[in-house]
Amino acid sequence: MNSNNTVACPLDCYDCCEAVYDEKGNCKGSKEHKVTNGKLCVNFANLLNEEYLVEAFVDKKGVPLQTALSATVEKLKSSDPSKTLYYKGAGNLGVMQSAPKTFFANYGSVLTRGSLCDGAGAEGLEQGRGKVVNPPIENLVNADVIIVWGRNFSVTSPHMYNLVKDKTFITIDPIVTSIAKQSKLHLQLNPKTDHELALLLTRFAYMEDAEDENFIEEYAEGADWFFDTAKGRPIVSYQNTTGVSLKDVTTFFEIIKDKKVALMIGVGVQKYYEGAQITRTIDSFAGYIGIHNKEAGGVWYLDDSSYGYENKFPVTAKKRVDVAELDFASFDVVFIQGANPVVSAPNTQRVIDGLKNSFVIFYGTTLNETSQYADIIIPSSDFLTKKDVRLSYGHELKAISHAVKKAHANTISEYDFTQYMNEAFSFESLEDEDVILSSYIECQVDKQESFIETLEFIEDVEVDALYEGKQEDEYYLITAKRKESLNSQFSSDDKVYLHSQCGFNEGDEVKLCSSFGEAKFIVSLSDDVKSNSVLLFSGNKNGNYLTPYKSDEASSSAMFQEALVRIELS
Ligand SMILES: Nc1nc2c(c(=O)[nH]1)N[C@H]1C(S)=C(S)[C@@H](COP(=O)(O)OP(=O)(O)OC[C@H]3O[C@@H](n4cnc5c(=O)[nH]c(N)nc54)[C@H](O)[C@@H]3O)O[C@H]1N2
Ligand SMILES: Nc1nc2c(c(=O)[nH]1)N[C@H]1C(S)=C(S)[C@@H](COP(=O)(O)OP(=O)(O)OC[C@H]3O[C@@H](n4cnc5c(=O)[nH]c(N)nc54)[C@H](O)[C@@H]3O)O[C@H]1N2
Ligand code: SF4
Ligand SMILES: [Mo]
């Protein structure tokens, strides 16, 4: 691991792989990084083939980097800082991406709060146990049965999956995902009924004598209340609302009986207004049957990857706005780094209208749908040319990036950009780059950090069901990841996937309408999609015309699936 030719995959992905760059310029998966295990994926290949941006722009005209940087300084010097926004995306997850935020916080820009990704679920887990830290990867490897709940495990963390692909799987997902196809049991529940399913499972756990009395006594609070909530409804009523049969629930307990269980929760369960409560209910069920704090197995989610590390880029924002609700038009200047909100943020029409009415500075490695609206474009140097460290939200291993290639003269790294701006504004400069990086590289987080001291069970579950207001001709909106792209990066798949019973034909052009907007799509039929749902992949250029620009109830985060859609031939 001490070699100076490793490169961290910068992409927003659970696996956090490390590659080795050889003298011939080839990148191979590191064999020393346990999760990478010598292999890389199609998206890493996409990165290597990417046409990186090597020209800066001011007013759509190509200019040298220096001209774009000077124009940025000039624009900020003549603006009211409180009318400027700093918006950072997840295009690169290296720790150095946080450097520019320190400049903008000192300057006085408004920052964002909440997330477009895992915010609601993280909030739910944190409410119950105070922190979100995954168990050691060994615990996953040593589990017997893996429950994949609202996570496209083999697609969105292909290397973690590879370590355990021979285990017994149970999948809980409205879509027949590739992991569902390899599972012993697939509970194809209705969207946004996961909290109900968790309560039903808790009820069965009691009947099957599957509760973990020791865990409950030693580490849990409120288990009785939680169980009372689970008992509050007739069992058969859960069957109707979740769409999961009691027979399948019995099978679920047959499979996990006396087994070491790992529960992999994904972002699918929490893209809703009450996403925090839903996730916490699942974690409470896991506590009830004693999955936590064991030698093998445990509960995984997208954890706080920097837990236990010293934050080298602390910021205090003068003001923050919710990332899902913000209106770009209400700012004079918007600085967008590593993001593509025109495709990835909720409510595309509102994003575009906002960007058209603001001065936009775009800082990225590639042109994208958002950079079209930029007044200034600053090219960021690509991942092979800058030093960095990646911490993972999927497991405890980190990946280290050396600058294995020389950066193009017209590009600038996030660290150098921040230093440049600090100097222009006479702000204090950052610590030395190598000192910052060593702090992350050398810090070893104790594996015991994932130990849960107290699990407070959720007591009242108050979730407004989507099925209650749903009309016959309305569909649930599912929006999930796909193998060949990383959110809006690389190729996009702009189709709508529908079950063959939907009454439309392959290739039809349809209009989808929600209460938030409408857009056209070409139909692709797939019986992997539940017949009451439509599936749009993340990165679909038109998908977010349909999604709400409101925050969830607890974490200021987006809730992409809190919507129902109608379909008409266009
Ligand atoms: N190849 C690839 N890998 C990626 C990404 C990518 O774009 N491409 N993106 C990365 C990022 S940013 C993230 S956050 C992670 C996310 O990775 P995952 O956690 O796997 O997230 P998603 O694919 O959004 O959704 C997971 C599953 O939730 C299901 N689902 C939807 N609604 C519900 C529901 O109401 N209940 C239940 N039980 N399931 C539901 C979907 O059908 C889907 O199969 O993946 C990362 N990895
Ligand atoms: N409908 C729907 N919407 C979603 C999702 C969904 O499942 N469905 N998923 C949500 C999730 S989980 C997430 S995480 C977000 C992601 O949304 P965003 O954070 O907006 O990420 P991307 O769309 O992947 O945009 C990445 C951009 O970052 C830039 N970039 C890449 N590397 C670097 C770098 O090193 N430096 C700089 N400065 N720029 C770089 C590239 O120009 C690229 O276009 O999308 C969310 N939006
Ligand atoms: S699996 Fe994820 S971390 Fe690994 S190379 Fe692919 S995108 Fe990068
Ligand atoms: Mo994400």
Tab-separated table of C-alpha atoms in Angstrom, residues 182-476:
chain	number	residue	atom	x	y	z
A	182	GLN	CA	-30.024	-14.463	-7.306
A	183	SER	CA	-31.921	-14.448	-4.034
A	184	LYS	CA	-33.562	-17.362	-2.279
A	185	LEU	CA	-36.470	-15.049	-1.483
A	186	HIS	CA	-37.593	-11.811	-3.086
A	187	LEU	CA	-40.187	-9.732	-1.259
A	188	GLN	CA	-41.454	-7.496	-4.073
A	189	LEU	CA	-43.197	-5.000	-1.853
A	190	ASN	CA	-45.108	-1.888	-2.842
A	191	PRO	CA	-42.966	1.266	-2.769
A	192	LYS	CA	-42.962	3.230	0.481
A	193	THR	CA	-44.322	0.379	2.578
A	194	ASP	CA	-41.001	-0.691	4.115
A	195	HIS	CA	-41.858	0.563	7.585
A	196	GLU	CA	-45.014	-1.544	7.467
A	197	LEU	CA	-43.069	-4.577	6.347
A	198	ALA	CA	-40.557	-3.991	9.171
A	199	LEU	CA	-43.427	-3.912	11.681
A	200	LEU	CA	-44.958	-7.051	10.192
A	201	LEU	CA	-41.595	-8.820	10.407
A	202	THR	CA	-41.271	-7.708	14.028
A	203	ARG	CA	-44.672	-9.174	14.781
A	204	PHE	CA	-43.628	-12.473	13.223
A	205	ALA	CA	-40.287	-12.377	15.015
A	206	TYR	CA	-42.192	-12.385	18.292
A	207	MET	CA	-44.364	-15.302	17.197
A	208	GLU	CA	-41.341	-17.225	15.956
A	209	ASP	CA	-39.422	-16.529	19.167
A	210	ALA	CA	-36.786	-14.786	17.087
A	211	GLU	CA	-36.321	-11.708	19.256
A	212	ASP	CA	-32.894	-11.219	20.803
A	213	GLU	CA	-33.649	-10.750	24.475
A	214	ASN	CA	-30.019	-10.220	25.418
A	215	PHE	CA	-29.475	-7.405	22.929
A	216	ILE	CA	-32.780	-5.792	23.868
A	217	GLU	CA	-31.988	-5.920	27.568
A	218	GLU	CA	-28.411	-4.731	27.270
A	219	TYR	CA	-28.453	-2.133	24.494
A	220	ALA	CA	-31.996	-1.221	23.564
A	221	GLU	CA	-34.471	1.348	24.753
A	222	GLY	CA	-38.164	1.379	23.906
A	223	ALA	CA	-38.456	-2.161	22.505
A	224	ASP	CA	-41.810	-2.666	24.263
A	225	TRP	CA	-43.274	0.442	22.716
A	226	PHE	CA	-41.963	-0.595	19.362
A	227	PHE	CA	-43.523	-4.010	19.703
A	228	ASP	CA	-46.819	-2.404	20.735
A	229	THR	CA	-46.729	-0.343	17.542
A	230	ALA	CA	-46.138	-3.522	15.535
A	231	LYS	CA	-49.104	-5.185	17.267
A	232	GLY	CA	-51.378	-2.233	16.590
A	233	ARG	CA	-52.792	-3.671	13.352
A	234	PRO	CA	-54.260	-6.982	12.229
A	235	ILE	CA	-51.571	-9.054	10.528
A	236	VAL	CA	-53.549	-9.617	7.338
A	237	SER	CA	-53.927	-5.871	6.815
A	238	TYR	CA	-50.149	-5.626	6.334
A	239	GLN	CA	-50.367	-8.220	3.596
A	240	ASN	CA	-52.747	-6.024	1.612
A	241	THR	CA	-50.794	-2.800	1.916
A	242	THR	CA	-47.246	-4.092	1.522
A	243	GLY	CA	-48.126	-6.623	-1.150
A	244	VAL	CA	-46.006	-9.216	0.697
A	245	SER	CA	-47.690	-12.540	1.486
A	246	LEU	CA	-47.624	-14.037	4.984
A	247	LYS	CA	-46.290	-17.224	3.423
A	248	ASP	CA	-43.231	-15.322	2.209
A	249	VAL	CA	-42.763	-13.810	5.655
A	250	THR	CA	-42.738	-17.330	7.113
A	251	THR	CA	-40.116	-18.318	4.550
A	252	PHE	CA	-38.077	-15.250	5.523
A	253	PHE	CA	-37.838	-16.531	9.103
A	254	GLU	CA	-37.059	-20.081	7.966
A	255	ILE	CA	-34.096	-18.724	6.002
A	256	ILE	CA	-32.629	-16.556	8.750
A	257	LYS	CA	-33.278	-18.926	11.673
A	258	ASP	CA	-30.090	-19.382	13.731
A	259	LYS	CA	-28.053	-17.715	10.993
A	260	LYS	CA	-25.566	-14.857	11.104
A	261	VAL	CA	-27.423	-12.095	9.310
A	262	ALA	CA	-26.142	-9.020	7.463
A	263	LEU	CA	-28.637	-6.340	6.474
A	264	MET	CA	-27.608	-4.085	3.594
A	265	ILE	CA	-29.895	-1.054	3.528
A	266	GLY	CA	-29.795	1.165	0.444
A	267	VAL	CA	-31.118	4.589	-0.442
A	268	GLY	CA	-34.250	3.081	-2.061
A	269	VAL	CA	-36.154	2.888	1.227
A	270	GLN	CA	-35.704	6.553	2.126
A	271	LYS	CA	-36.461	8.676	-0.942
A	272	TYR	CA	-39.665	9.809	0.771
A	273	TYR	CA	-40.970	12.537	3.078
A	274	GLU	CA	-40.717	10.261	6.116
A	275	GLY	CA	-37.549	8.507	4.876
A	276	ALA	CA	-35.894	8.928	8.280
A	277	GLN	CA	-38.734	7.189	10.123
A	278	ILE	CA	-38.890	4.395	7.543
A	279	THR	CA	-35.167	3.679	7.853
A	280	ARG	CA	-35.284	3.844	11.629
A	281	THR	CA	-38.156	1.344	11.684
A	282	ILE	CA	-36.049	-1.090	9.646
A	283	ASP	CA	-33.119	-0.586	12.034
A	284	SER	CA	-35.439	-1.161	14.989
A	285	PHE	CA	-36.589	-4.464	13.486
A	286	ALA	CA	-32.907	-5.369	13.047
A	287	GLY	CA	-32.380	-4.547	16.734
A	288	TYR	CA	-35.376	-6.636	17.724
A	289	ILE	CA	-33.915	-9.763	16.163
A	290	GLY	CA	-30.411	-8.826	17.325
A	291	ILE	CA	-28.466	-8.188	14.129
A	292	HIS	CA	-26.280	-5.440	15.660
A	293	ASN	CA	-23.111	-5.803	17.745
A	294	LYS	CA	-22.376	-9.372	16.702
A	295	GLU	CA	-19.101	-11.028	15.723
A	296	ALA	CA	-20.538	-11.614	12.245
A	297	GLY	CA	-23.243	-9.795	10.297
A	298	GLY	CA	-24.643	-6.373	11.185
A	299	VAL	CA	-26.458	-3.482	9.563
A	300	TRP	CA	-24.886	-1.515	6.690
A	301	TYR	CA	-26.016	1.724	5.089
A	302	LEU	CA	-24.166	4.635	3.496
A	303	ASP	CA	-22.189	5.534	6.564
A	304	ASP	CA	-20.510	8.726	7.642
A	305	SER	CA	-17.256	7.947	5.860
A	306	SER	CA	-15.300	10.590	7.776
A	307	TYR	CA	-16.401	9.328	11.202
A	308	GLY	CA	-13.363	9.184	13.480
A	309	TYR	CA	-11.215	11.376	11.177
A	310	GLU	CA	-10.181	14.916	12.017
A	311	ASN	CA	-12.019	17.268	9.663
A	312	LYS	CA	-9.271	19.206	7.899
A	313	PHE	CA	-11.761	21.530	6.212
A	314	PRO	CA	-14.099	22.731	8.955
A	315	VAL	CA	-16.488	25.510	7.930
A	316	THR	CA	-18.987	27.734	9.640
A	317	ALA	CA	-21.588	28.947	7.210
A	318	LYS	CA	-23.199	32.345	7.682
A	319	LYS	CA	-26.339	30.877	6.169
A	320	ARG	CA	-27.490	27.593	4.653
A	321	VAL	CA	-30.387	26.662	2.372
A	322	ASP	CA	-31.965	23.226	1.877
A	323	VAL	CA	-30.367	21.629	-1.171
A	324	ALA	CA	-33.687	20.217	-2.423
A	325	GLU	CA	-35.579	23.474	-2.135
A	326	LEU	CA	-33.052	26.101	-3.129
A	327	ASP	CA	-33.922	28.489	-5.919
A	328	PHE	CA	-30.825	29.343	-7.974
A	329	ALA	CA	-32.596	32.490	-9.203
A	330	SER	CA	-32.564	33.983	-5.716
A	331	PHE	CA	-28.756	34.354	-5.876
A	332	ASP	CA	-26.717	36.860	-7.871
A	333	VAL	CA	-23.841	34.412	-8.255
A	334	VAL	CA	-23.922	30.622	-8.080
A	335	PHE	CA	-20.684	28.601	-7.865
A	336	ILE	CA	-21.242	24.943	-8.833
A	337	GLN	CA	-18.491	22.402	-8.200
A	338	GLY	CA	-18.522	18.707	-9.157
A	339	ALA	CA	-22.239	18.637	-9.814
A	340	ASN	CA	-24.854	18.493	-12.520
A	341	PRO	CA	-28.032	19.840	-10.900
A	342	VAL	CA	-29.829	20.208	-14.259
A	343	VAL	CA	-29.993	16.411	-14.354
A	344	SER	CA	-29.451	15.335	-10.735
A	345	ALA	CA	-31.340	17.836	-8.596
A	346	PRO	CA	-35.101	17.655	-8.162
A	347	ASN	CA	-37.377	19.543	-10.507
A	348	THR	CA	-35.325	20.206	-13.617
A	349	GLN	CA	-37.532	22.994	-14.990
A	350	ARG	CA	-37.095	25.015	-11.812
A	351	VAL	CA	-33.337	24.399	-11.808
A	352	ILE	CA	-33.003	25.595	-15.414
A	353	ASP	CA	-35.181	28.660	-14.824
A	354	GLY	CA	-33.065	29.467	-11.768
A	355	LEU	CA	-29.725	29.075	-13.519
A	356	LYS	CA	-30.900	31.274	-16.410
A	357	ASN	CA	-31.560	34.032	-13.907
A	358	SER	CA	-28.264	33.930	-12.066
A	359	PHE	CA	-24.571	34.397	-12.853
A	360	VAL	CA	-23.230	30.831	-12.922
A	361	ILE	CA	-19.622	29.777	-12.346
A	362	PHE	CA	-19.147	26.086	-13.135
A	363	TYR	CA	-16.131	24.155	-11.876
A	364	GLY	CA	-15.936	20.609	-13.288
A	365	THR	CA	-13.894	18.046	-15.156
A	366	THR	CA	-16.308	17.795	-18.076
A	367	LEU	CA	-18.950	19.866	-19.762
A	368	ASN	CA	-22.435	18.742	-18.779
A	369	GLU	CA	-26.097	19.839	-18.940
A	370	THR	CA	-25.446	22.393	-16.173
A	371	SER	CA	-22.325	23.951	-17.676
A	372	GLN	CA	-24.510	25.053	-20.624
A	373	TYR	CA	-25.865	27.759	-18.360
A	374	ALA	CA	-22.482	28.889	-17.063
A	375	ASP	CA	-21.028	32.373	-17.514
A	376	ILE	CA	-17.619	31.149	-16.398
A	377	ILE	CA	-16.298	27.586	-16.714
A	378	ILE	CA	-13.209	26.522	-14.776
A	379	PRO	CA	-11.744	23.123	-15.746
A	380	SER	CA	-10.810	20.962	-12.792
A	381	SER	CA	-7.806	18.708	-13.243
A	382	ASP	CA	-8.744	15.049	-13.596
A	383	PHE	CA	-8.266	12.370	-10.941
A	384	LEU	CA	-5.043	10.960	-12.394
A	385	THR	CA	-3.315	14.315	-12.030
A	386	LYS	CA	-4.099	15.308	-8.442
A	387	LYS	CA	-3.323	13.913	-5.011
A	388	ASP	CA	-6.236	12.778	-2.883
A	389	VAL	CA	-7.650	10.221	-0.467
A	390	ARG	CA	-11.043	8.554	-0.679
A	391	LEU	CA	-12.872	7.427	2.405
A	392	SER	CA	-15.703	4.970	1.816
A	393	TYR	CA	-19.317	5.050	2.939
A	394	GLY	CA	-19.608	1.328	2.211
A	395	HIS	CA	-16.752	-0.114	4.271
A	396	GLU	CA	-13.770	0.987	6.345
A	397	LEU	CA	-11.018	0.775	3.710
A	398	LYS	CA	-9.681	3.938	2.113
A	399	ALA	CA	-8.032	4.434	-1.267
A	400	ILE	CA	-5.068	6.702	-1.918
A	401	SER	CA	-4.477	8.758	-5.024
A	402	HIS	CA	-1.107	9.920	-6.251
A	403	ALA	CA	-0.690	12.354	-9.099
A	404	VAL	CA	0.449	9.788	-11.667
A	405	LYS	CA	0.128	12.119	-14.643
A	406	LYS	CA	0.964	15.750	-15.201
A	407	ALA	CA	-2.075	18.005	-15.125
A	408	HIS	CA	-3.010	19.967	-18.249
A	409	ALA	CA	-1.891	23.590	-17.885
A	410	ASN	CA	-5.429	24.826	-18.403
A	411	THR	CA	-6.837	22.849	-15.450
A	412	ILE	CA	-6.604	23.386	-11.721
A	413	SER	CA	-7.038	21.073	-8.713
A	414	GLU	CA	-9.445	21.917	-5.893
A	415	TYR	CA	-6.550	22.494	-3.509
A	416	ASP	CA	-4.736	24.868	-5.879
A	417	PHE	CA	-7.965	26.663	-6.736
A	418	THR	CA	-8.616	27.291	-3.047
A	419	GLN	CA	-5.076	28.566	-2.486
A	420	TYR	CA	-5.444	30.866	-5.492
A	421	MET	CA	-8.704	32.329	-4.174
A	422	ASN	CA	-7.368	32.671	-0.624
A	423	GLU	CA	-4.443	34.648	-1.939
A	424	ALA	CA	-6.610	36.873	-4.134
A	425	PHE	CA	-8.787	37.725	-1.123
A	426	SER	CA	-5.870	37.867	1.358
A	427	PHE	CA	-7.395	35.012	3.371
A	428	GLU	CA	-5.262	32.650	5.387
A	429	SER	CA	-3.836	29.899	3.197
A	430	LEU	CA	-4.649	26.211	3.662
A	431	GLU	CA	-2.295	23.875	5.456
A	432	ASP	CA	0.265	22.143	3.255
A	433	GLU	CA	-1.432	19.642	0.913
A	434	ASP	CA	0.721	16.711	2.051
A	435	VAL	CA	0.064	17.466	5.709
A	436	ILE	CA	-3.686	17.414	5.080
A	437	LEU	CA	-3.457	14.179	3.123
A	438	SER	CA	-1.262	12.422	5.690
A	439	SER	CA	-3.756	13.245	8.391
A	440	TYR	CA	-6.357	11.177	6.492
A	441	ILE	CA	-3.917	8.499	5.364
A	442	GLU	CA	-2.427	7.888	8.785
A	443	CYS	CA	-5.596	7.993	10.865
A	444	GLN	CA	-6.793	4.485	11.711
A	445	VAL	CA	-10.361	4.433	12.910
A	446	ASP	CA	-10.956	1.839	15.616
A	447	LYS	CA	-13.185	-0.973	14.354
A	448	GLN	CA	-15.055	-0.767	17.638
A	449	GLU	CA	-16.488	2.578	16.477
A	450	SER	CA	-19.324	0.668	14.831
A	451	PHE	CA	-20.401	-0.790	18.163
A	452	ILE	CA	-23.830	0.501	19.156
A	453	GLU	CA	-23.958	1.605	22.785
A	454	THR	CA	-27.703	2.214	22.812
A	455	LEU	CA	-30.353	1.606	20.207
A	456	GLU	CA	-33.432	3.679	20.828
A	457	PHE	CA	-36.290	1.932	19.057
A	458	ILE	CA	-38.712	4.084	17.129
A	459	GLU	CA	-41.931	4.372	19.155
A	460	ASP	CA	-44.474	6.116	16.951
A	461	VAL	CA	-44.348	5.511	13.236
A	462	GLU	CA	-46.281	8.218	11.447
A	463	VAL	CA	-45.920	7.831	7.726
A	464	ASP	CA	-48.467	8.999	5.173
A	465	ALA	CA	-48.872	6.157	2.738
A	466	LEU	CA	-48.576	6.929	-0.953
A	467	TYR	CA	-51.107	4.162	-1.656
A	468	GLU	CA	-53.817	6.054	0.191
A	469	GLY	CA	-54.108	8.922	-2.243
A	470	LYS	CA	-53.156	6.874	-5.287
A	471	GLN	CA	-55.711	6.694	-8.107
A	472	GLU	CA	-56.160	3.616	-10.318
A	473	ASP	CA	-54.389	5.262	-13.233
A	474	GLU	CA	-51.437	6.480	-11.172
A	475	TYR	CA	-48.073	4.755	-10.792
A	476	TYR	CA	-45.341	4.875	-8.148
